[in-house]
PDB file of C-alpha atoms in Angstrom:
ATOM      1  CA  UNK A   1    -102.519  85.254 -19.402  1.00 76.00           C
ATOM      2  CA  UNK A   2    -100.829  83.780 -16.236  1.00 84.00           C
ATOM      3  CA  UNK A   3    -101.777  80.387 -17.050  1.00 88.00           C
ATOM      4  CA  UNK A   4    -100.533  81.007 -20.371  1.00 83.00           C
ATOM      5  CA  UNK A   5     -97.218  81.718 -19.158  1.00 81.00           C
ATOM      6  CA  UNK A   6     -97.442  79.042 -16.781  1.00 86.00           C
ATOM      7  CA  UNK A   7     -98.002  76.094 -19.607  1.00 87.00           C
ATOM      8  CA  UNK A   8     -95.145  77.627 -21.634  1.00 84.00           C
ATOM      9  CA  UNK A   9     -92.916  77.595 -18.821  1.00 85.00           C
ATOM     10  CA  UNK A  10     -94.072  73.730 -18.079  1.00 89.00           C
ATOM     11  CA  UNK A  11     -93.954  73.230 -21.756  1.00 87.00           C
ATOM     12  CA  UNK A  12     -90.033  74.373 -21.766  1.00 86.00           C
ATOM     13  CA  UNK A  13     -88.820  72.974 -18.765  1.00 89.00           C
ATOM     14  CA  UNK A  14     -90.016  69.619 -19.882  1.00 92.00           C
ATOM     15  CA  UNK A  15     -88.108  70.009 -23.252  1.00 90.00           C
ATOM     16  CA  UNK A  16     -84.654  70.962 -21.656  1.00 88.00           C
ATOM     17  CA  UNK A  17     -85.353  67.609 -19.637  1.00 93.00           C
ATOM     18  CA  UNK A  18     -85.827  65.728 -22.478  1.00 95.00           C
ATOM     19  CA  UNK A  19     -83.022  67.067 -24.143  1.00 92.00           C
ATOM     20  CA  UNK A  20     -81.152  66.356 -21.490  1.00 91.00           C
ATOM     21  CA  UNK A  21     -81.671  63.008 -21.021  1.00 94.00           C
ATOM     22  CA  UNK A  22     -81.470  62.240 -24.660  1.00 96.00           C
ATOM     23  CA  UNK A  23     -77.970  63.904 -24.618  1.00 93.00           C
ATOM     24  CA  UNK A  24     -77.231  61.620 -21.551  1.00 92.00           C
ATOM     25  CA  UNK A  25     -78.401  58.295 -23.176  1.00 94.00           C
ATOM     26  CA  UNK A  26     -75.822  59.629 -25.795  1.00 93.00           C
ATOM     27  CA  UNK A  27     -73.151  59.519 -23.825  1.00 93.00           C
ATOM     28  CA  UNK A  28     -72.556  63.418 -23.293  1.00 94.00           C
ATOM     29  CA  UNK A  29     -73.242  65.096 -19.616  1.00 93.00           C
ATOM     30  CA  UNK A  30     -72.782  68.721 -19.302  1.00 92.00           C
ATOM     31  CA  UNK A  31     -72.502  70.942 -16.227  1.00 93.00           C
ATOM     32  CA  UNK A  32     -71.776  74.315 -15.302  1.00 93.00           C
ATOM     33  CA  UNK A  33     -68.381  74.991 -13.760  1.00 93.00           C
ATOM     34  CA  UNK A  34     -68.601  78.232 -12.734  1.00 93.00           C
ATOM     35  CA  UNK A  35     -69.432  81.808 -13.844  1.00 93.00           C
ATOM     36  CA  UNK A  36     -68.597  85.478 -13.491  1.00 93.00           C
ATOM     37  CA  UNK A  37     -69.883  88.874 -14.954  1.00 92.00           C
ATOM     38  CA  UNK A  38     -68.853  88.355 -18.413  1.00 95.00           C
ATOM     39  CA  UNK A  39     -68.014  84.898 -19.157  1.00 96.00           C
ATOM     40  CA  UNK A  40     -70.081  81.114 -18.052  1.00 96.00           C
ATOM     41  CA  UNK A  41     -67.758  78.180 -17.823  1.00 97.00           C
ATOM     42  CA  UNK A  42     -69.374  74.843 -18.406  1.00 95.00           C
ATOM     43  CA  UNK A  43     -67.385  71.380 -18.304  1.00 96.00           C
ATOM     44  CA  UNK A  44     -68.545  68.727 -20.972  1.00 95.00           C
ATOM     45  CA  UNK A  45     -68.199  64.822 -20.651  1.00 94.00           C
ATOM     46  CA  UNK A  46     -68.854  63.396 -24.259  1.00 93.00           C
ATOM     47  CA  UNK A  47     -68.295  60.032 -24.282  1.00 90.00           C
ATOM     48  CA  UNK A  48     -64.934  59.847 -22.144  1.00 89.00           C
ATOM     49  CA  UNK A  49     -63.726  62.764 -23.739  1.00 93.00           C
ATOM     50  CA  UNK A  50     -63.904  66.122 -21.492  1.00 94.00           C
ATOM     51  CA  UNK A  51     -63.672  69.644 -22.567  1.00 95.00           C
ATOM     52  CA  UNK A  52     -64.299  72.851 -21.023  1.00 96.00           C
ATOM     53  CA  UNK A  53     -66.467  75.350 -23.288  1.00 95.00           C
ATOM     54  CA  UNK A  54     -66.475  79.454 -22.454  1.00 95.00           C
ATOM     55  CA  UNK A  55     -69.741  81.532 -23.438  1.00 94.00           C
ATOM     56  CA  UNK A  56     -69.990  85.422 -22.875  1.00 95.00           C
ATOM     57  CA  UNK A  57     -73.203  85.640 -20.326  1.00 95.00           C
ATOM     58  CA  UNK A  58     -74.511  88.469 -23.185  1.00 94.00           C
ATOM     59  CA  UNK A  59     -74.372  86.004 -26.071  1.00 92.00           C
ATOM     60  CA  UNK A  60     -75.890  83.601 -23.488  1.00 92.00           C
ATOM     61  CA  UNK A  61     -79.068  85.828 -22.568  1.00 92.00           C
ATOM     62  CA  UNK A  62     -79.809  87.258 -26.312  1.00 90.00           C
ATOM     63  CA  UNK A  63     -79.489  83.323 -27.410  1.00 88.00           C
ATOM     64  CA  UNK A  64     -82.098  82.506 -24.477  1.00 86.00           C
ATOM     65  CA  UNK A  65     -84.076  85.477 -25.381  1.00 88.00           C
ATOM     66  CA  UNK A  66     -84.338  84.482 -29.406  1.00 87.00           C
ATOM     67  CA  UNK A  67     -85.135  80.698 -27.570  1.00 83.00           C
ATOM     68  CA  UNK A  68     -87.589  82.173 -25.724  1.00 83.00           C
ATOM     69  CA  UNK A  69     -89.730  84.164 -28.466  1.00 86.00           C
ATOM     70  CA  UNK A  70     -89.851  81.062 -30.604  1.00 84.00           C
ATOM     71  CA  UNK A  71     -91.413  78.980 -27.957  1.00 81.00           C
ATOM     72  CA  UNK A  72     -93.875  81.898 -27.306  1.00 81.00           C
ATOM     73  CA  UNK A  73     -94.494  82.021 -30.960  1.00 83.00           C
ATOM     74  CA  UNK A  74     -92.940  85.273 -31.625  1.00 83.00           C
ATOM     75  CA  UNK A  75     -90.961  86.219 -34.649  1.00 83.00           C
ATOM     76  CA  UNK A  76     -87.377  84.975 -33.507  1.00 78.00           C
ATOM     77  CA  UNK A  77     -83.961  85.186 -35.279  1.00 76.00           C
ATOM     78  CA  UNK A  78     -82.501  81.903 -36.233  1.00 74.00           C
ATOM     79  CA  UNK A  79     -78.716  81.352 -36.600  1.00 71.00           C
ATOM     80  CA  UNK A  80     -78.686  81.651 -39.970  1.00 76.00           C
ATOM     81  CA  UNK A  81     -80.358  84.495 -39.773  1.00 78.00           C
ATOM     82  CA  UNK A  82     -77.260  86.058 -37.977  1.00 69.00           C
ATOM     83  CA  UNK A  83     -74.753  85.548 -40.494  1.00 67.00           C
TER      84      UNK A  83
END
């Protein structure tokens, strides 16, 4: 079960890098400015055009946790499923 875990952690981290650099070669870089209890602040350069973005740390971790279940092949919510 470990080793389980273990390739699906690999298996994600190599997708955010992915994604990342695809959004890079793109033109777009994003990085976290700073966060607090309730709210993440993260500054994004999109093709010399900058904006800040604001996302509540709860929305953050039930998003992550939805991201999660999918990649673990759980039933997940999808965004549509939300509305």
């Amino acid at each position: 079960m470990e080793e389980w875990y273990d390739s699906k952690i690999d298996e994600t981290f190599h997708e955010f890098k992915k994604l990342r650099d695809f959004l890079y070669k793109q033109g777009c870089k994003i990085e976290k400015q700073k966060s607090d209890d309730f709210m993440t602040y993260y500054f994004i350069l999109f093709r010399g055009y900058d904006e800040i973005r604001s996302y509540g740390n709860i929305a953050l971790r039930n998003w992550v946790s939805e991201e999660m279940k999918r990649i673990l092949g759980m039933k997940y919510l999808t965004p549509a499923d939300k509305k």
